[in-house]
Coordinates of C-alpha atoms in Angstrom, one line a residue:
X1 CA 0.1 0.0 0.1
X2 CA 1.3 3.3 -1.0
X3 CA 2.3 5.6 1.7
X4 CA 1.0 9.5 1.6
X5 CA 2.5 12.6 3.4
X6 CA 0.1 15.0 4.1
X7 CA 1.5 18.6 4.6
X8 CA 0.8 22.5 4.3
X9 CA 3.6 24.6 5.5
X10 CA 6.0 24.8 8.5
X11 CA 3.3 25.4 10.8
X12 CA 0.8 23.1 9.5
X13 CA 0.5 19.8 11.1
X14 CA 2.3 16.7 9.0
X15 CA 0.6 13.5 8.8
X16 CA 2.2 10.2 7.6
X17 CA -0.8 7.9 6.7
X18 CA -0.2 4.2 5.7
X19 CA -2.9 2.4 7.7
X20 CA -6.7 2.9 8.8
X21 CA -5.6 3.2 12.4
X22 CA -3.1 6.1 11.4
X23 CA -5.9 7.9 9.4
X24 CA -8.0 7.7 12.6
X25 CA -5.3 9.3 14.7
X26 CA -4.9 12.1 12.2
X27 CA -8.6 12.9 12.1
X28 CA -8.5 13.0 16.0
X29 CA -5.4 15.1 15.9
X30 CA -6.8 17.8 13.1
X31 CA -10.5 17.9 14.0
X32 CA -10.2 20.7 17.1
X33 CA -7.5 22.6 14.8
X34 CA -9.7 23.0 11.7
X35 CA -12.6 24.1 13.9
X36 CA -10.4 26.8 15.0
X37 CA -8.3 27.5 12.0
X38 CA -9.8 27.3 8.4
X39 CA -6.2 27.7 7.0
X40 CA -6.0 23.9 7.7
X41 CA -8.5 23.1 4.9
X42 CA -5.8 21.6 2.7
X43 CA -4.6 19.5 5.4
X44 CA -8.2 18.0 5.8
X45 CA -8.5 17.4 1.8
X46 CA -5.3 15.6 1.9
X47 CA -6.5 13.3 4.5
X48 CA -9.8 12.7 2.4
X49 CA -7.2 11.9 -0.6
X50 CA -5.2 9.7 1.6
X51 CA -8.3 7.6 2.5
X52 CA -8.9 6.7 -1.1
X53 CA -5.9 4.4 -1.2
X54 CA -7.3 2.4 1.8
X55 CA -10.0 -0.4 1.7
X56 CA -13.5 1.2 1.6
X57 CA -15.2 1.9 5.2
X58 CA -18.5 3.7 6.1
X59 CA -16.9 4.2 9.6
X60 CA -13.8 5.9 8.2
X61 CA -16.1 7.9 5.5
X62 CA -18.3 9.0 8.3
X63 CA -15.3 10.3 10.5
X64 CA -14.0 12.0 7.8
X65 CA -17.4 13.7 6.7
X66 CA -17.4 14.8 10.6
X67 CA -14.1 16.4 9.9
X68 CA -14.9 18.1 6.5
X69 CA -18.3 19.4 7.8
X70 CA -17.0 20.9 11.1
X71 CA -16.1 24.1 9.3
X72 CA -17.6 26.1 6.6
X73 CA -14.6 26.2 4.6
X74 CA -14.6 22.5 4.0
X75 CA -18.3 21.9 3.9
X76 CA -18.3 21.5 -0.2
X77 CA -15.8 18.9 0.3
X78 CA -17.9 17.3 2.8
X79 CA -20.8 17.4 0.2
X80 CA -18.5 15.8 -2.5
X81 CA -17.2 13.1 -0.2
X82 CA -21.2 12.1 0.6
X83 CA -21.9 12.0 -3.0
X84 CA -19.0 9.5 -3.2
X85 CA -20.3 7.2 -0.7
X86 CA -22.3 4.3 -2.2
X87 CA -24.4 3.3 0.8
X88 CA -24.6 6.3 3.3
X89 CA -25.9 5.2 6.7
X90 CA -28.0 7.2 9.4
X91 CA -24.6 8.8 10.5
X92 CA -23.7 9.9 7.0
X93 CA -26.9 11.8 6.7
X94 CA -27.3 13.3 9.9
X95 CA -23.8 14.4 9.9
X96 CA -24.4 16.4 7.0
X97 CA -27.8 17.4 8.0
X98 CA -26.5 18.8 11.1
X99 CA -23.8 20.6 9.5
X100 CA -26.0 22.1 6.8
X101 CA -28.3 23.4 9.5
X102 CA -25.9 25.6 11.3
X103 CA -26.7 28.3 8.6
X104 CA -30.1 29.8 7.5
X105 CA -28.4 29.9 3.7
X106 CA -28.0 26.0 3.9
X107 CA -31.2 25.2 5.6
X108 CA -33.1 24.1 2.3
X109 CA -30.0 21.9 1.4
X110 CA -30.3 20.2 4.8
X111 CA -34.1 19.7 4.1
X112 CA -33.5 18.2 0.5
X113 CA -31.1 15.7 2.0
X114 CA -33.4 14.6 5.0
X115 CA -36.2 14.1 2.2
X116 CA -33.8 11.8 0.4
X117 CA -33.3 9.6 3.5
X118 CA -34.6 6.0 3.1
X119 CA -35.2 6.1 6.9
X120 CA -34.8 8.6 9.6
X121 CA -34.0 8.3 13.3
X122 CA -34.7 10.5 16.3
X123 CA -31.5 12.6 15.6
X124 CA -32.7 13.3 12.0
X125 CA -36.1 14.8 13.0
X126 CA -34.7 16.8 15.9
X127 CA -31.8 18.2 14.1
X128 CA -33.9 19.7 11.3
X129 CA -36.9 20.5 13.8
X130 CA -34.5 22.7 16.1
X131 CA -32.8 24.1 12.8
X132 CA -36.0 25.6 11.8
X133 CA -36.9 26.9 15.2
X134 CA -33.5 28.1 15.8
X135 CA -33.6 30.1 12.6
X136 CA -36.9 31.8 13.1
X137 CA -39.0 29.3 10.9
X138 CA -41.4 28.1 13.8
X139 CA -43.9 27.0 11.3
X140 CA -41.8 24.8 9.4
X141 CA -40.6 23.4 12.6
X142 CA -44.0 22.5 14.0
X143 CA -45.1 21.2 10.5
X144 CA -42.2 18.8 10.2
X145 CA -42.9 17.5 14.0
X146 CA -46.4 17.0 13.2
X147 CA -45.4 14.9 9.8
X148 CA -43.2 13.0 12.3
X149 CA -45.9 12.0 14.1
X150 CA -48.2 11.2 11.2
X151 CA -45.8 8.8 9.2
X152 CA -45.5 5.3 10.3
X153 CA -42.7 3.8 11.9
X154 CA -41.3 6.9 13.7
X155 CA -42.5 5.8 17.2
X156 CA -38.9 5.6 18.4
X157 CA -38.1 9.2 16.7
X158 CA -41.0 10.9 18.9
X159 CA -38.7 11.1 22.0
X160 CA -37.5 14.0 24.3
X161 CA -35.2 15.5 21.9
X162 CA -37.5 15.9 19.1
X163 CA -40.3 17.1 21.7
X164 CA -37.6 19.5 23.3
X165 CA -37.1 21.3 19.9
X166 CA -40.7 21.4 18.8
X167 CA -41.3 23.2 22.2
X168 CA -38.6 25.6 21.2
X169 CA -40.1 26.2 18.1
X170 CA -43.5 27.0 20.1
X171 CA -41.4 29.0 22.2
X172 CA -40.0 31.2 19.5
X173 CA -43.6 31.5 17.9
X174 CA -45.0 32.5 21.2
X175 CA -48.0 30.4 20.7
X176 CA -49.4 29.3 23.8
X177 CA -52.4 27.3 22.2
X178 CA -49.9 25.3 20.3
X179 CA -47.8 24.9 23.1
X180 CA -50.7 23.4 25.4
X181 CA -51.3 21.0 22.4
X182 CA -47.8 19.8 22.5
X183 CA -47.6 19.7 26.4
X184 CA -50.8 17.5 26.2
X185 CA -49.1 15.1 23.4
X186 CA -45.9 14.9 25.5
X187 CA -48.1 13.7 28.3
X188 CA -50.2 11.3 26.3
X189 CA -47.0 9.6 24.9
X190 CA -45.3 9.7 28.3
X191 CA -42.3 11.4 27.1
X192 CA -42.1 13.2 30.3
X193 CA -42.4 10.3 32.5
X194 CA -38.6 10.0 32.8
X195 CA -37.9 13.3 34.4
X196 CA -35.5 14.4 31.9
X197 CA -34.2 17.7 33.0
X198 CA -34.2 18.9 29.5
X199 CA -37.7 18.4 28.5
X200 CA -38.8 19.6 31.6
X201 CA -36.9 22.9 31.1
X202 CA -38.0 23.1 27.6
X203 CA -41.8 22.8 28.8
X204 CA -41.1 25.7 31.5
X205 CA -39.2 27.7 29.0
X206 CA -42.2 27.4 26.2
X207 CA -44.7 28.7 28.9
X208 CA -42.6 31.5 30.0
X209 CA -41.9 32.9 26.7
X210 CA -45.6 32.6 25.7
X211 CA -46.3 35.0 28.7
X212 CA -47.9 31.9 30.8
X213 CA -45.7 32.3 33.9
X214 CA -48.2 30.6 36.1
X215 CA -48.0 27.5 33.7
X216 CA -44.2 27.6 33.9
X217 CA -44.4 27.5 37.5
X218 CA -46.9 24.7 37.7
X219 CA -44.5 22.6 35.6
X220 CA -41.7 23.6 37.5
X221 CA -43.3 22.4 40.9
X222 CA -44.1 19.1 39.3
X223 CA -40.6 18.5 38.1
X224 CA -39.2 15.4 39.8
X225 CA -35.7 16.4 40.2
X226 CA -34.8 20.4 40.4
X227 CA -31.5 21.2 40.3
X228 CA -29.5 24.5 40.6
X229 CA -29.9 25.0 36.9
X230 CA -33.7 24.8 36.9
X231 CA -34.1 26.6 40.1
X232 CA -32.2 29.7 38.4
X233 CA -34.1 29.2 35.2
X234 CA -37.6 29.7 37.0
X235 CA -36.3 32.6 39.1
X236 CA -35.1 34.3 36.0
X237 CA -38.3 33.6 34.2
X238 CA -40.0 35.7 37.0
X239 CA -37.4 38.6 36.6
X240 CA -37.9 38.6 32.5
X241 CA -41.8 39.0 33.1
X242 CA -41.5 41.9 35.3
X243 CA -42.4 40.2 38.2
X244 CA -39.7 41.0 40.5
X245 CA -41.2 40.1 43.7
X246 CA -42.3 36.6 42.8
X247 CA -38.5 35.9 41.7
X248 CA -37.1 37.1 44.9
X249 CA -39.5 34.9 46.8
X250 CA -38.9 32.0 44.8
X251 CA -35.2 32.6 45.4
X252 CA -35.3 33.0 49.1
X253 CA -37.7 29.7 49.1
X254 CA -34.6 27.9 47.1
X255 CA -32.4 29.0 50.0
X256 CA -34.7 27.7 52.5
X257 CA -35.3 24.4 50.9
X258 CA -32.0 23.3 51.3
X259 CA -30.1 20.4 49.3
X260 CA -29.8 22.6 46.2
X261 CA -27.2 25.4 46.5
X262 CA -27.2 28.5 44.1
X263 CA -24.6 28.5 41.7
X264 CA -22.9 31.9 40.0
X265 CA -25.2 32.1 37.5
X266 CA -28.3 32.1 40.3
X267 CA -26.5 34.8 42.3
X268 CA -25.5 37.0 39.1
X269 CA -29.2 36.5 37.9
X270 CA -30.7 37.6 41.3
X271 CA -28.1 40.6 41.6
X272 CA -29.0 41.8 38.1
X273 CA -32.6 41.8 39.1
X274 CA -31.7 43.6 42.5
X275 CA -29.8 46.3 40.1
X276 CA -33.0 46.5 37.8
X277 CA -35.5 46.9 40.5
X278 CA -33.1 49.0 42.6
X279 CA -33.3 46.7 45.8
X280 CA -30.2 47.3 47.4
X281 CA -30.9 45.6 50.7
X282 CA -31.7 42.5 49.4
X283 CA -28.6 42.5 47.0
X284 CA -26.4 43.2 50.0
X285 CA -27.9 40.0 51.8
X286 CA -27.1 38.4 48.6
X287 CA -23.5 39.4 48.8
X288 CA -23.1 38.3 52.2
X289 CA -24.5 34.9 51.6
X290 CA -22.1 34.5 48.7
X291 CA -19.2 35.6 51.3
X292 CA -20.5 33.0 53.9
X293 CA -20.7 29.9 51.3
X294 CA -17.7 30.5 49.4
X295 CA -19.6 30.7 46.2
X296 CA -19.4 33.7 43.7
X297 CA -15.4 33.9 43.6
X298 CA -15.7 34.1 39.6
X299 CA -15.5 37.2 37.7
X300 CA -18.9 36.5 36.3
X301 CA -20.6 36.9 40.0
X302 CA -18.2 39.6 40.9
X303 CA -19.1 41.6 38.0
X304 CA -22.8 41.0 39.1
X305 CA -22.0 42.4 42.2
X306 CA -20.2 45.8 40.8
X307 CA -23.3 46.5 38.4
X308 CA -25.6 45.8 41.4
X309 CA -23.8 48.4 43.6
X310 CA -23.3 50.9 40.8
X311 CA -26.9 50.6 39.8
X312 CA -28.1 51.3 43.2
X313 CA -25.5 54.4 43.6
X314 CA -23.3 53.0 45.9
X315 CA -19.9 53.3 43.8
X316 CA -17.9 52.6 47.1
X317 CA -19.3 49.3 47.7
X318 CA -18.7 48.7 43.9
X319 CA -15.0 49.9 43.9
X320 CA -14.6 47.7 47.1
X321 CA -15.8 44.4 45.1
X322 CA -13.9 45.3 42.0
X323 CA -10.5 45.9 44.0
X324 CA -11.1 42.6 46.0
X325 CA -11.4 40.7 42.6
X326 CA -8.0 38.6 42.0
X327 CA -7.6 38.9 38.2
X328 CA -10.4 41.2 37.1
X329 CA -11.4 40.7 33.4
X330 CA -13.1 42.7 30.7
X331 CA -16.5 42.3 32.2
X332 CA -15.8 43.8 36.0
X333 CA -13.8 46.6 34.2
X334 CA -16.4 47.3 31.8
X335 CA -19.1 47.5 34.9
X336 CA -17.1 49.6 37.2
X337 CA -16.2 52.3 34.1
X338 CA -20.0 52.1 32.9
X339 CA -20.9 52.6 36.7
X340 CA -19.0 55.7 37.2
X341 CA -20.5 57.1 33.9
X342 CA -24.2 56.4 35.0
X343 CA -23.3 57.8 38.6
X344 CA -22.2 61.2 37.3
X345 CA -18.6 60.6 37.8
X346 CA -17.0 61.0 34.5
X347 CA -13.2 61.8 35.7
X348 CA -13.5 58.5 37.6
X349 CA -14.8 56.5 34.6
X350 CA -11.9 58.0 32.5
X351 CA -9.2 57.3 35.2
X352 CA -10.3 53.6 35.3
X353 CA -10.5 53.4 31.6
X354 CA -6.8 54.3 31.4
X355 CA -6.0 51.8 34.2
X356 CA -7.9 49.3 32.0
X357 CA -6.0 50.0 28.9
X358 CA -2.5 49.5 31.1
X359 CA -3.8 46.3 32.4
X360 CA -3.5 44.9 28.7
X361 CA -7.0 43.7 28.2
X362 CA -8.5 44.5 25.2
X363 CA -11.9 46.6 25.4
X364 CA -14.9 45.6 23.5
X365 CA -17.8 47.6 22.1
X366 CA -19.6 47.7 25.7
X367 CA -16.5 49.1 27.1
X368 CA -16.5 52.0 24.6
X369 CA -20.2 52.9 25.4
X370 CA -19.5 53.4 28.8
X371 CA -16.7 55.5 28.3
X372 CA -18.1 57.5 25.8
X373 CA -21.2 57.9 27.9
X374 CA -18.9 59.4 30.6
X375 CA -17.5 61.9 28.0
X376 CA -21.2 63.0 26.9
X377 CA -22.2 63.5 30.7
X378 CA -19.1 65.6 31.2
X379 CA -19.1 67.6 28.0
X380 CA -15.8 66.4 27.2
X381 CA -16.2 66.8 23.3
X382 CA -12.8 66.4 22.1
X383 CA -12.0 63.6 24.5
X384 CA -15.1 61.7 23.3
X385 CA -14.5 62.1 19.6
X386 CA -10.7 61.0 20.0
X387 CA -12.0 58.1 21.9
X388 CA -14.6 57.4 19.0
X389 CA -12.2 57.6 16.2
X390 CA -9.9 55.1 18.2
X391 CA -12.5 52.4 18.1
X392 CA -12.1 51.5 14.7
X393 CA -8.8 52.8 13.9
X394 CA -6.7 51.6 17.0
X395 CA -8.8 48.8 17.9
X396 CA -10.5 47.5 14.7
X397 CA -13.9 47.4 16.1
X398 CA -16.7 48.4 14.2
X399 CA -18.8 51.2 15.3
X400 CA -22.3 50.2 16.5
X401 CA -25.2 52.2 16.9
X402 CA -24.7 52.6 20.3
X403 CA -21.4 54.4 19.8
X404 CA -23.0 56.6 17.5
X405 CA -25.9 57.3 19.8
X406 CA -23.3 58.2 22.7
X407 CA -21.5 60.6 20.2
X408 CA -24.8 62.3 19.2
X409 CA -25.5 62.5 22.6
X410 CA -22.2 64.5 23.5
X411 CA -22.5 67.0 20.5
X412 CA -26.0 67.9 20.9
X413 CA -25.8 68.3 24.7
X414 CA -23.0 70.8 24.1
X415 CA -25.1 72.5 21.2
X416 CA -23.1 71.2 18.3
X417 CA -25.9 70.4 16.0
X418 CA -24.2 70.9 12.7
X419 CA -21.4 68.1 13.8
X420 CA -24.2 66.2 15.1
X421 CA -26.1 66.2 11.8
X422 CA -23.1 65.6 9.7
X423 CA -22.3 62.4 11.6
X424 CA -25.8 61.3 11.3
X425 CA -25.5 61.7 7.5
X426 CA -22.2 59.7 7.4
X427 CA -23.1 56.7 9.7
X428 CA -22.5 53.4 8.5
X429 CA -25.1 51.7 10.6
X430 CA -29.0 52.6 10.8
X431 CA -29.7 55.1 13.7
X432 CA -31.7 53.6 16.5
X433 CA -33.9 55.0 18.8
X434 CA -31.2 55.7 21.5
X435 CA -29.6 58.1 18.9
X436 CA -32.7 60.1 18.2
X437 CA -33.9 60.4 21.6
X438 CA -30.2 61.8 22.4
X439 CA -30.6 64.4 19.8
X440 CA -34.1 65.1 21.1
X441 CA -32.7 65.8 24.4
X442 CA -30.2 68.0 23.2
X443 CA -32.6 69.7 21.4
X444 CA -34.7 70.2 24.7
X445 CA -31.4 71.7 26.5
X446 CA -30.8 74.3 23.7
X447 CA -34.3 74.7 22.5
X448 CA -33.7 73.6 19.0
X449 CA -37.1 73.2 17.3
X450 CA -36.0 72.6 14.0
X451 CA -34.0 69.5 14.9
X452 CA -36.5 68.3 17.6
X453 CA -39.1 67.7 15.0
X454 CA -36.8 65.6 12.8
X455 CA -35.8 63.6 15.8
X456 CA -39.6 63.1 17.1
X457 CA -40.7 62.1 13.6
X458 CA -37.8 59.4 13.5
X459 CA -38.9 58.2 16.9
X460 CA -42.7 58.1 16.0
X461 CA -41.6 55.6 13.4
X462 CA -39.6 53.5 15.5
X463 CA -41.9 53.5 18.5
X464 CA -45.1 55.3 17.6
X465 CA -46.8 54.5 21.0
X466 CA -44.0 55.9 23.5
X467 CA -45.4 58.8 25.4
X468 CA -42.1 60.2 26.4
X469 CA -41.5 61.3 22.7
X470 CA -44.8 63.4 22.6
X471 CA -44.2 65.0 26.0
X472 CA -40.8 65.9 25.2
X473 CA -41.7 67.6 22.2
X474 CA -44.6 69.3 23.6
X475 CA -42.0 70.7 26.2
X476 CA -39.8 72.0 23.9
X477 CA -42.6 73.8 21.9
X478 CA -43.7 75.2 25.3
X479 CA -40.2 76.2 26.3
X480 CA -40.3 78.6 23.0
X481 CA -43.8 79.8 23.4
X482 CA -45.2 77.8 20.8
X483 CA -48.4 76.6 22.5
X484 CA -50.7 75.9 19.4
X485 CA -47.9 73.2 18.5
X486 CA -48.4 71.9 22.2
X487 CA -51.9 71.5 21.7
X488 CA -51.4 69.9 18.5
X489 CA -49.0 67.3 20.0
X490 CA -51.6 66.7 22.8
X491 CA -54.5 66.2 20.1
X492 CA -52.3 63.7 18.5
X493 CA -51.8 61.7 21.8
X494 CA -55.7 61.8 22.6
X495 CA -56.7 60.5 18.8
X496 CA -53.9 57.6 19.3
X497 CA -55.0 56.9 22.9
X498 CA -51.7 57.7 24.1
X499 CA -51.4 58.7 27.7
X500 CA -48.3 60.2 29.8
X501 CA -46.9 57.7 32.1
X502 CA -47.6 59.1 35.7
X503 CA -44.6 60.3 37.5
X504 CA -43.7 58.3 40.6
X505 CA -40.9 58.1 43.2
X506 CA -40.2 55.8 45.8
X507 CA -37.6 55.4 48.9
X508 CA -36.9 52.5 51.1
X509 CA -36.8 52.8 54.7
X510 CA -36.2 49.6 56.5
X511 CA -37.8 46.8 54.8
X512 CA -40.8 48.9 53.4
X513 CA -40.8 50.7 50.3
X514 CA -42.9 54.1 50.0
X515 CA -44.2 55.2 46.8
X516 CA -45.2 58.7 45.9
X517 CA -47.2 60.4 43.1
X518 CA -47.6 64.0 42.4
X519 CA -49.2 66.0 45.1
X520 CA -49.7 62.6 47.0
X521 CA -51.4 63.0 50.4
X522 CA -52.4 59.5 50.9
X523 CA -49.1 58.6 52.9
X524 CA -49.8 58.2 56.6
X525 CA -47.1 61.1 57.4
X526 CA -48.5 63.3 54.7
X527 CA -48.9 66.2 57.3
X528 CA -45.2 65.9 58.4
X529 CA -44.1 65.5 54.8
X530 CA -45.9 68.7 53.6
X531 CA -44.8 70.8 56.8
X532 CA -41.3 70.0 56.2
X533 CA -41.7 71.0 52.6
X534 CA -43.5 74.4 53.5
X535 CA -40.5 74.9 55.9
X536 CA -37.7 74.2 53.2
X537 CA -39.5 76.4 50.8
X538 CA -39.3 79.4 52.9
X539 CA -35.2 78.4 53.6
X540 CA -34.9 78.3 49.9
X541 CA -36.4 81.7 49.0
X542 CA -33.9 83.0 51.5
X543 CA -31.3 81.5 49.4
X544 CA -32.5 83.0 46.4
X545 CA -35.0 80.0 44.8
X546 CA -37.4 81.2 42.6
X547 CA -39.7 78.4 41.2
X548 CA -39.1 77.5 37.3
X549 CA -42.8 77.2 36.2
X550 CA -41.8 76.5 32.7
X551 CA -42.1 73.1 33.7
X552 CA -45.6 73.1 34.3
X553 CA -48.4 73.1 31.6
X554 CA -49.0 77.0 30.1
X555 CA -52.6 76.5 30.6
X556 CA -52.5 76.4 34.2
X557 CA -52.6 79.8 36.6
X558 CA -49.4 81.0 37.7
X559 CA -50.1 80.4 41.4
X560 CA -51.4 76.8 40.5
X561 CA -48.1 76.4 38.4
X562 CA -46.1 77.0 41.6
X563 CA -48.2 74.8 43.8
X564 CA -47.9 71.8 41.3
X565 CA -44.1 71.9 40.7
X566 CA -43.7 72.4 44.6
X567 CA -45.1 68.7 45.3
X568 CA -43.5 66.6 42.6
X569 CA -43.2 62.8 43.6
X570 CA -39.3 63.3 44.1
X571 CA -39.7 66.3 46.3
X572 CA -42.3 64.2 48.6
X573 CA -39.8 61.2 48.8
X574 CA -36.9 63.6 49.8
X575 CA -39.1 65.2 52.4
X576 CA -40.2 61.8 53.7
X577 CA -36.5 60.5 53.6
X578 CA -35.3 63.5 55.8
X579 CA -38.0 62.6 58.4
X580 CA -37.7 58.7 58.4
X581 CA -34.1 58.1 58.3
X582 CA -31.1 59.2 60.9
X583 CA -29.9 62.7 61.1
X584 CA -26.9 62.6 58.7
X585 CA -27.4 59.5 56.8
X586 CA -27.7 59.7 53.0
X587 CA -31.2 59.6 51.4
X588 CA -31.8 57.7 48.2
X589 CA -34.6 58.0 46.0
X590 CA -35.6 56.3 42.8
X591 CA -37.9 57.9 39.9
X592 CA -39.4 56.3 37.0
X593 CA -39.2 59.4 34.9
X594 CA -36.3 62.0 34.4
X595 CA -36.2 64.4 37.1
X596 CA -37.5 68.0 36.0
X597 CA -35.0 71.0 36.0
X598 CA -36.7 72.8 38.9
X599 CA -36.9 69.8 41.5
X600 CA -33.0 69.5 40.4
X601 CA -32.5 72.9 41.6
X602 CA -34.9 72.6 44.6
X603 CA -33.2 69.4 45.9
X604 CA -29.3 70.9 45.5
X605 CA -30.7 73.7 47.9
X606 CA -32.4 71.0 50.4
X607 CA -29.0 69.2 50.6
X608 CA -27.3 72.1 51.6
X609 CA -30.0 73.1 54.1
X610 CA -30.3 69.8 55.8
X611 CA -26.6 68.7 55.4
X612 CA -27.6 65.5 54.0
X613 CA -26.1 63.9 50.8
X614 CA -29.7 62.9 48.5
X615 CA -29.4 60.3 45.9
X616 CA -31.8 60.4 43.1
X617 CA -31.7 57.8 40.2
X618 CA -34.2 59.0 37.5
X619 CA -34.7 57.2 34.2
X620 CA -31.4 58.4 32.9
X621 CA -29.0 58.6 35.6
X622 CA -27.9 59.1 39.3
X623 CA -28.0 62.6 40.6
X624 CA -25.8 63.1 43.7
X625 CA -26.8 66.0 45.7
X626 CA -24.4 67.3 48.4
X627 CA -23.9 70.6 49.9
X628 CA -25.7 72.6 47.2
X629 CA -24.3 70.9 44.0
X630 CA -25.0 68.0 41.9
X631 CA -22.4 65.4 40.6
X632 CA -24.0 66.1 37.1
X633 CA -22.9 69.8 37.4
X634 CA -26.2 70.7 36.0
X635 CA -25.2 68.7 32.7
X636 CA -27.5 66.0 32.4

């Protein structure tokens, strides 16, 4: 038998193949390398040529198929090899179907090959059903699954693997009715009787994605075996559905149940929810449990802690967690930099960004969003543009829509609208809603009505039901005295049934969260709150405070305007915080909308009068008020 030497270059592997055993060894060696380096394709083709001199073997042919189909570069070679096999078996077909199914472009070819099969096993059906679901063709996936049920001889194929693939298709289609039918089929066939975690997880995931979290919970409660993965998934399904309270309760139930220890993913999911819902007290408890149990030493969990403290306005704790990290990678660095940007400390964000670059870790597109955001909130136009251009020129990262949104925010905040328009016209990606919202925000600051109309029209096309765009546009019109235009915006909102989201603010004292609305007098300490505000306003006027009633609708009498603005929700929450917390303790308030300019000016003065740090997190960022000034320097 002739010997064939397979070689490429000095760096390529060299194989000397004279027997089938040597060829198998060469395939084992080359397979992981080819997956990572397509330049090794010639070596794979040479092995295929070497096999031609060996006795025919379906096992060897299938192994070569597996090798050639492991990378798109050699997929045509795999197809050519398949066509040369006289009698391909299940493995031959399934290997190629699986490879072709990875790309939506090759999915028709995978289906054609599937239809050619004389017989099919569960892997054949499952591979194609899951591929259709994965590539957004849920209807095709379910149609194929029904065909499998109807065709004779497929009883063995209707198992947990194909059922899980079909459930994934239902979840992608968000069709609860089809999901219930499929669940009933699974129960009738007894496919769920084995307690397989994959199938049970697929069922709960399907119900959750179809908006039926109660049904997902019922399936979860019936699971024969619930490990840390299934507990974590169910907790996160509550969070994803906006039902944070139930998610937190289930997590606490998991801790009390015993036998199942939360893992890094569990803690990270709960901490992310604590950040989203601003529940710092529970986040601290989770942190304490992580420390006691020894879990959460990975950068993954530590990054979640940094994000949680940052989003709750406690950068001191965020930094302590970060500095305790043994070898912080990209994620905790990015979390800290973004946290400083959001908390109105751009100098610290840029200082840590410089330290990050010196660490030798390469930034990614998310890191740059944090840095550019810091520049935008600090008005550092030249620095921000320098960093923006370095993204592509120095680091080879393509600009994303979020990068452009940050730069438009930077330019429009500083009133450089011509440069902003020029950048939008030259963008290599489609502007997103964040970019147009940033431009609209800049127009609000500088009362640029012309560009405000353009930004608003673009936002109306992207999200026509969002009331924030209408309200901001109306406020811009009102600020320049265009009250007819204000009325027109109101009429449009009424005709479309769009209502302004009511402003609310909340503060946690002890274990209770106190929520306030504008002019709210339902709180049991309302008399004390209003009495304190009355005293504060007298003190503020002594300091020269004059209410800016431009933030109130124009068709209200001046005296009523002043009355309305004096009792915005954030002021009520701040006043309650002063009453209900120890003297000298920081006050932390959260608001669902952007803080208005007059409240911003008022709370600055209140922080000076009561000598307390007051932290307000609105829908955009944190404001740290202390000694009569704000961390945003009135630039937000």
